[in-house]
CSV table of C-alpha atoms in Angstrom, one decimal:
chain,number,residue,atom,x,y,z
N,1,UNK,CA,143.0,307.2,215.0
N,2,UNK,CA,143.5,304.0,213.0
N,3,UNK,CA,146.7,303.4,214.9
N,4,UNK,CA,145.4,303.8,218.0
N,5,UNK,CA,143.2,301.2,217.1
N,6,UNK,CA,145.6,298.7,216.0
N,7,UNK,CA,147.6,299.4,219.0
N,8,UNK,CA,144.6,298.2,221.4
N,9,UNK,CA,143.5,295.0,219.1
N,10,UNK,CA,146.7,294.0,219.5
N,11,UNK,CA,147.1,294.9,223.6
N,12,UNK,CA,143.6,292.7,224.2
N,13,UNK,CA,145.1,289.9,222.0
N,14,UNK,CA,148.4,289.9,223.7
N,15,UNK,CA,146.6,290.4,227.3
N,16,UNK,CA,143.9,287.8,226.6
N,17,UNK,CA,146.5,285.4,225.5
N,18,UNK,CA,148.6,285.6,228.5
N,19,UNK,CA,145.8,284.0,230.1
N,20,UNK,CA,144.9,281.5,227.8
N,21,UNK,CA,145.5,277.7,229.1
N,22,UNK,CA,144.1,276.1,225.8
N,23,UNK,CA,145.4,277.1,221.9
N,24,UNK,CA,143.4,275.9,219.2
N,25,UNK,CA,142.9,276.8,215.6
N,26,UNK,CA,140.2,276.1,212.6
N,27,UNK,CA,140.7,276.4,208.9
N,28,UNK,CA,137.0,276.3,207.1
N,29,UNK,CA,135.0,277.4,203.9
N,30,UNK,CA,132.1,279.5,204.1
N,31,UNK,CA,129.9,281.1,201.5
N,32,UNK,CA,126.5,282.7,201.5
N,33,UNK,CA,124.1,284.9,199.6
N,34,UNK,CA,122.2,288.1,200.5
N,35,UNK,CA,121.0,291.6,199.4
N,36,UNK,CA,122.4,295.7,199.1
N,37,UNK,CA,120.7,298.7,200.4
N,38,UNK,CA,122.4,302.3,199.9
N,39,UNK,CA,123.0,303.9,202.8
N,40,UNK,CA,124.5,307.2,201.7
N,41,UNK,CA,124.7,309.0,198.7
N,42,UNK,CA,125.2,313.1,197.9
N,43,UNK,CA,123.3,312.9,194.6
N,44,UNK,CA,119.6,314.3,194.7
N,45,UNK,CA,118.3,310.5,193.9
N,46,UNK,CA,113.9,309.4,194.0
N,47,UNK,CA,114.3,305.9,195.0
N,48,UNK,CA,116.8,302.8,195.6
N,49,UNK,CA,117.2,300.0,194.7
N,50,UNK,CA,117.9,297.2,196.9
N,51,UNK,CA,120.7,294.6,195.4
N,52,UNK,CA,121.7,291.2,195.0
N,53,UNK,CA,125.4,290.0,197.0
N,54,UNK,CA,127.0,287.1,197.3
N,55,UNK,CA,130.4,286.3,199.4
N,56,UNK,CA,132.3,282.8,199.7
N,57,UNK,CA,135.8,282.3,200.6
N,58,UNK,CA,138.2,280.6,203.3
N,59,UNK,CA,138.0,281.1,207.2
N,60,UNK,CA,140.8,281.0,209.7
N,61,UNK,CA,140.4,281.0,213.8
N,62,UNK,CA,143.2,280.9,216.3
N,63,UNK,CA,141.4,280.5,220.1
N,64,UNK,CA,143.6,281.9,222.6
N,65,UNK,CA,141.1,281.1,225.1
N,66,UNK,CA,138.0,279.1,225.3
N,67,UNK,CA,135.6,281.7,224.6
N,68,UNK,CA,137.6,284.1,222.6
N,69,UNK,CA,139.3,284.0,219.3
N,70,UNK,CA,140.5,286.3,216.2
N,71,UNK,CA,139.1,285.4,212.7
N,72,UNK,CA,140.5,286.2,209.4
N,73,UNK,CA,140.9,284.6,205.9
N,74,UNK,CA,140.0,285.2,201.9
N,75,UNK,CA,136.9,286.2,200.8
N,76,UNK,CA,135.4,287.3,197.3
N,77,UNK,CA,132.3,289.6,197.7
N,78,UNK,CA,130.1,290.8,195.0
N,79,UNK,CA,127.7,293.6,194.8
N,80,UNK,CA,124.8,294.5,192.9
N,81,UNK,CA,122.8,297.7,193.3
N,82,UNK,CA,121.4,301.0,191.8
N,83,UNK,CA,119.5,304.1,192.5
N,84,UNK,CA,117.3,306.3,189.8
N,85,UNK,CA,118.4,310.0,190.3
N,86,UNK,CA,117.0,313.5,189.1
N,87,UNK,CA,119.1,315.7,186.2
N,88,UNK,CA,119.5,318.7,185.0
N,89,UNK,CA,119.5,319.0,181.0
N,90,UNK,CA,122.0,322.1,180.7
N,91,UNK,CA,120.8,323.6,177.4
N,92,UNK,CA,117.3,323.0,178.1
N,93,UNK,CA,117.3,323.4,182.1
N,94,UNK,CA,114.5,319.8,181.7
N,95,UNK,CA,114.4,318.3,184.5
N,96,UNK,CA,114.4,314.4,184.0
N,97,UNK,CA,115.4,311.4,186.0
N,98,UNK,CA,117.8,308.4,185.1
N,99,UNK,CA,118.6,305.1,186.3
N,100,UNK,CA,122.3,304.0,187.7
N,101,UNK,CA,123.2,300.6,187.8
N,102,UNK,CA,126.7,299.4,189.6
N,103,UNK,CA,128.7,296.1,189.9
N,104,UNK,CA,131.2,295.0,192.1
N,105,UNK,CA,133.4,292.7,192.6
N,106,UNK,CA,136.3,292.7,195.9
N,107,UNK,CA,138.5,290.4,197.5
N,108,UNK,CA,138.0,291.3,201.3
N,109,UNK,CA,140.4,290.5,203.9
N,110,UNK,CA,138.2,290.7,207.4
N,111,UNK,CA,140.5,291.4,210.9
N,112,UNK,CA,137.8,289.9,213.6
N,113,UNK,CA,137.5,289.4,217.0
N,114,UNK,CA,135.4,286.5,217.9
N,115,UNK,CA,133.6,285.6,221.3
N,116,UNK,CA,131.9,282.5,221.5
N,117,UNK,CA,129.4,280.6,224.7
N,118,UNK,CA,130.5,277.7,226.7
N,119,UNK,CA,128.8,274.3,224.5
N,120,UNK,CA,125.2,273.6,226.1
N,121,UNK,CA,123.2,270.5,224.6
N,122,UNK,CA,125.0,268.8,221.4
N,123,UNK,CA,128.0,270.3,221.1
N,124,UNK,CA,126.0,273.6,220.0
N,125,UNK,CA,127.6,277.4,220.9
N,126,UNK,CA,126.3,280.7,219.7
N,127,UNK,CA,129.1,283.3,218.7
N,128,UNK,CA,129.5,286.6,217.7
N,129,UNK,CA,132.6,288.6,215.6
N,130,UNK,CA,133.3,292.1,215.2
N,131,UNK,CA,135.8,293.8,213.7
N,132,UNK,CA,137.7,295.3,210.0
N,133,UNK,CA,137.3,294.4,206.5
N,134,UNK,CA,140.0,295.7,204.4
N,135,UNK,CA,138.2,295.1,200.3
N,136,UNK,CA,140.2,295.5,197.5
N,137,UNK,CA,138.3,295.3,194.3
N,138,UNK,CA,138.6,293.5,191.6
N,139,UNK,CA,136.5,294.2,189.1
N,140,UNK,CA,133.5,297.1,188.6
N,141,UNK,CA,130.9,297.9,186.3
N,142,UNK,CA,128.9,301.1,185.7
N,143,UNK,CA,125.8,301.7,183.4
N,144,UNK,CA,123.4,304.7,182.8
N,145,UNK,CA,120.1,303.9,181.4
N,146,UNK,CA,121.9,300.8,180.7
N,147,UNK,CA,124.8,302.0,178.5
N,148,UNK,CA,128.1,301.2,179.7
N,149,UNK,CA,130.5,303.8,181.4
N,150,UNK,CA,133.8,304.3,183.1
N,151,UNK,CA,133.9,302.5,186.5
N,152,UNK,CA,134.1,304.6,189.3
N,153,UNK,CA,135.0,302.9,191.7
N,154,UNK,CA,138.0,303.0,194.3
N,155,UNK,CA,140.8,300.3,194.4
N,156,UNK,CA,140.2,299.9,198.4
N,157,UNK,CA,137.8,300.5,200.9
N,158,UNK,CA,136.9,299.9,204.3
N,159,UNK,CA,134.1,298.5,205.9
N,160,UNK,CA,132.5,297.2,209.6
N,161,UNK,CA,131.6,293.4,209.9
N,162,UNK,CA,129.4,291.8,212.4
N,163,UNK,CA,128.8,288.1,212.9
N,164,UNK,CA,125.8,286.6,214.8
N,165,UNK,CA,125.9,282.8,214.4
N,166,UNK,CA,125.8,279.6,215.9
N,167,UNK,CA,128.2,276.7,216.0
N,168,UNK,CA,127.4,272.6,215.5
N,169,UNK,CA,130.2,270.7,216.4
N,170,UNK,CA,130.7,267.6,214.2
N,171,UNK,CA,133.0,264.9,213.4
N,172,UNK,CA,134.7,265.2,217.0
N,173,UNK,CA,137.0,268.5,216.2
N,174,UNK,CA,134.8,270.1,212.9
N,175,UNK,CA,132.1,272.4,213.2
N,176,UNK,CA,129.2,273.6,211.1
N,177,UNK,CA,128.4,277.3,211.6
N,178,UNK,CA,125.1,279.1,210.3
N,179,UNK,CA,125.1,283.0,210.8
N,180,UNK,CA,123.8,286.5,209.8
N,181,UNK,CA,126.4,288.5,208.6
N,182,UNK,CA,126.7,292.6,208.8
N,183,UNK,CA,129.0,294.3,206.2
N,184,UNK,CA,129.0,298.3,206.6
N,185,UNK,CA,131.1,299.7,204.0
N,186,UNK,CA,131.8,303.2,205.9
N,187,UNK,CA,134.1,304.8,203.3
N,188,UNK,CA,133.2,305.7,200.1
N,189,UNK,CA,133.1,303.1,197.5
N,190,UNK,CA,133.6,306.0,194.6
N,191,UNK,CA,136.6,308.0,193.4
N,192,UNK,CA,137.1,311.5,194.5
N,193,UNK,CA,135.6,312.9,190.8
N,194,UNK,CA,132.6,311.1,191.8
N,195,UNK,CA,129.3,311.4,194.1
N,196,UNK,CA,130.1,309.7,197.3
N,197,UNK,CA,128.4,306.5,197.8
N,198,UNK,CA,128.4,303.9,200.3
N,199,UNK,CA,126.2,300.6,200.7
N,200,UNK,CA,125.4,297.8,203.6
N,201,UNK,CA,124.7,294.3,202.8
N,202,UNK,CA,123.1,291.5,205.0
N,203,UNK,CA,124.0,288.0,204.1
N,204,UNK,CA,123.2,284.7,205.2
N,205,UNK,CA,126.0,282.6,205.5
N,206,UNK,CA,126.7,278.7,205.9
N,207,UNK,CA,130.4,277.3,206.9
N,208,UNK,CA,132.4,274.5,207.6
N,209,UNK,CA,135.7,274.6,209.7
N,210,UNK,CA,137.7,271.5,210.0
C-alpha cells in the first residue's frame, strides 16, 4: 500500500512538472506552539487530558508550477499529554484509578504537497499542504502517579499533516506565512508490550521563507 503511494506522489510530481514554465524554491524557519488530545487508546481510561506541544524547525519549497509545490525540511516536535485510567489491584481485586503522564520529544521529517491561490491584493495568497510525516523520537518520558517509569515509546512513527495558511510576500522574493497546522499521528506511538495509543495535535504556526 505504502508503495503504491509513493509511486503516485512521485507520478503527479513528475507530470505536474512537465508542465511547469516557472521553477522556484524557498528555504525558511518556522515554529509554533499548540495543544494534544488523545485520540485512541485500548486502556479502560475516565478522562483525558489535553496537552501542551510545541514544533520549530527549517522549511524547504521547490514550485514546479505557480500554484503547486512539494514542502519538506527539519522539524523538532514536542508533546505533552496524559490520561487517568481505572485498575485492577490483583490480590485485593480494588478497583482504583491512576494518573499517566507522557513526554515526547521527535525529530519529524514532513513529505508535503503544497497548493497555493494566484496573489490578490498585497502580494497575499492562501495555501494549503497535505501529505507524510515520518517522526523519529528523540527523547520520551513516562510517569505513574508521578513516579518515573520505562519509556514506552517507539523509535518511529507516522503521522498525517495538514496546512491551512496564508502567505505575505515581503522584501520582493521573502514571505511571511501564518497557518493552522493538523498533525494526526495514525500509528501507534507505544511499543508492542504496551497499550496502543495515538494522539493529534493542533498548532499555530508563524514562518519566514527567504
Amino acid at each position: 500500500m505504502m508503495k503504491k503511494f509513493y509511486l503516485l506522489v512521485v507520478a503527479v510530481v513528475l507530470c505536474l512538472g512537465a508542465n511547469a514554465q516557472r521553477f522556484e524554491y524557498q528555504l525558511g524557519l518556522k515554529g509554533g506552539v499548540g495543544f494534544d488530545w488523545i485520540r485512541s487508546i485500548k486502556e479502560d481510561y475516565t478522562g483525558k487530558d489535553n496537552g501542551f506541544c510545541y514544533k520549530f524547525g527549517l522549511t524547504a519549497n521547490y514550485y514546479f508550477g505557480e500554484n503547486y509545490g512539494v514542502n519538506s525540511g527539519f522539524n523538532v516536535l514536542g508533546s505533552k499529554f496524559g490520561y487517568t485510567a481505572k485498575v485492577m489491584d490483583d490480590e485485593t481485586f480494588i478497583e482504583s484509578t491512576e494518573k499517566k503522564e507522557y513526554r515526547a520529544t521527535y525529530c519529524q521529517i514532513p513529505i508535503l504537497l503544497k497548493m497555493r491561490t494566484d496573489s490578490f491584493g498585497s502580494g497575499l495568497r492562501f495555501f494549503g499542504e497535505i501529505g507524510y510525516g515520518f517522526n523519529v523520537l528523540v527523547e520520551g518520558q513516562y510517569s505513574v502517579e508521578g513516579e518515573k517509569k520505562a519509556s514506552p515509546f517507539r523509535d518511529v512513527c507516522s503521522s498525517l499533516i495538514v496546512h491551512l495558511g496564508l502567505e505575505m510576500e515581503v522584501l520582493n522574493r521573502s514571505a511571511l506565512q501564518f497557518m493552522l497546522g493538523y498533525d494526526n499521528f495514525f500509528s501507534s506511538m507505544m511499543t508492542m508490550s504496551q497499550d496502543k495509543l495515538s494522539i493529534s495535535n493542533l498548532c499555530l504556526e508563524v514562518g519566514f521563507l527567504f
